[in-house]
XYZ file of C-alpha atoms in Angstrom:
120
model
C -68.747 -16.389 34.576
C -68.198 -13.578 36.915
C -71.192 -11.669 38.404
C -70.574 -8.576 40.474
C -73.262 -7.321 42.798
C -73.784 -5.374 45.932
C -73.591 -1.895 44.851
C -76.033 0.883 45.797
C -76.449 4.352 47.252
C -74.843 5.176 50.577
C -73.979 8.264 52.626
C -70.387 9.341 53.146
C -68.951 7.424 56.098
C -71.119 4.320 55.332
C -70.258 0.819 54.223
C -71.146 -1.584 51.523
C -70.053 -5.106 50.661
C -69.599 -6.094 47.035
C -69.765 -9.715 45.979
C -68.231 -11.328 42.855
C -69.397 -14.833 42.324
C -67.455 -17.196 39.901
C -69.413 -20.032 38.359
C -66.315 -21.595 36.819
C -64.184 -24.473 38.131
C -60.881 -22.534 38.713
C -61.902 -20.345 41.538
C -59.403 -21.771 44.057
C -56.533 -21.228 41.711
C -57.320 -17.838 40.237
C -56.401 -14.332 41.423
C -59.189 -11.889 41.566
C -59.302 -8.149 41.359
C -61.830 -5.458 42.052
C -61.610 -2.447 39.763
C -63.603 0.822 39.452
C -64.274 3.446 36.817
C -65.742 6.756 37.478
C -67.057 8.996 34.600
C -64.288 10.557 32.640
C -61.603 8.541 34.338
C -59.520 5.521 33.513
C -60.503 2.234 35.210
C -58.302 1.632 38.291
C -57.360 -1.314 40.432
C -59.036 -1.141 43.797
C -57.946 -4.399 45.322
C -56.506 -7.776 44.307
C -56.085 -11.129 45.901
C -53.917 -13.993 44.652
C -54.756 -17.604 44.660
C -52.659 -17.981 47.751
C -54.348 -15.099 49.551
C -51.749 -12.260 48.939
C -53.579 -8.999 48.782
C -52.875 -5.509 47.298
C -54.810 -2.313 47.480
C -54.940 0.930 45.698
C -53.432 3.820 47.639
C -56.727 5.553 48.062
C -58.486 2.724 49.648
C -55.795 1.318 51.915
C -57.169 0.931 55.418
C -60.822 1.358 54.396
C -61.333 -1.590 51.959
C -60.834 -5.282 52.487
C -60.733 -7.970 49.809
C -61.481 -11.598 50.752
C -62.243 -15.041 49.131
C -64.873 -17.483 50.437
C -63.936 -20.819 48.758
C -67.155 -22.479 49.820
C -69.217 -20.006 47.989
C -66.881 -19.289 45.187
C -67.257 -15.720 45.906
C -64.857 -12.761 46.390
C -65.908 -9.918 48.558
C -64.963 -6.186 48.754
C -65.809 -4.837 52.189
C -65.889 -1.015 51.746
C -65.965 1.022 54.929
C -65.692 4.834 55.537
C -66.891 5.462 52.121
C -66.282 8.863 50.458
C -67.924 10.589 47.577
C -64.767 10.095 45.447
C -65.326 6.229 45.797
C -68.461 6.651 43.590
C -67.933 4.537 40.411
C -68.930 1.423 38.633
C -67.048 -1.419 40.266
C -66.041 -4.468 38.276
C -64.545 -7.786 39.155
C -62.283 -9.915 37.049
C -59.976 -12.882 37.455
C -56.934 -14.696 35.916
C -54.706 -17.530 36.910
C -51.808 -15.014 36.869
C -51.661 -12.559 39.761
C -49.670 -10.080 37.762
C -52.349 -9.987 35.030
C -54.802 -9.004 37.658
C -52.612 -6.394 39.129
C -52.216 -4.758 35.685
C -55.882 -5.088 34.842
C -54.901 -6.579 31.498
C -58.232 -8.003 30.487
C -59.948 -7.991 27.125
C -63.397 -8.528 28.528
C -65.304 -6.969 31.374
C -68.629 -7.740 32.960
C -71.335 -5.203 33.650
C -70.087 -4.103 36.948
C -72.154 -2.734 39.938
C -72.786 0.940 40.609
C -71.607 2.533 43.843
C -72.719 5.958 44.707
C -71.602 7.825 47.837
C -73.456 10.871 48.687
C -71.925 13.747 50.757
């Protein structure tokens, strides 16, 4: 039900906006999270937003990334600015009615994700 898109190749210092579209009927109630996994590393939480709009960010992206929800488009965005080579990874989105589940990344299933590559 979740489709992540918007990845690509960008130079360091550039910006990208990722989109996560939810075709289900629970968009307004669900919490959403963006996660990323680089080769050889564990998947980590990048940003999360609760059903009520509360947000949390990983320490490495605070001040550079912004997560938002568009209820009319059933889409969650991740605006990524001031990108660094260490931001390169496959980015995934996921959702759950429970915000704590999203913060923990406790999901059994993951979609394909979208590749972000930042060149130096």
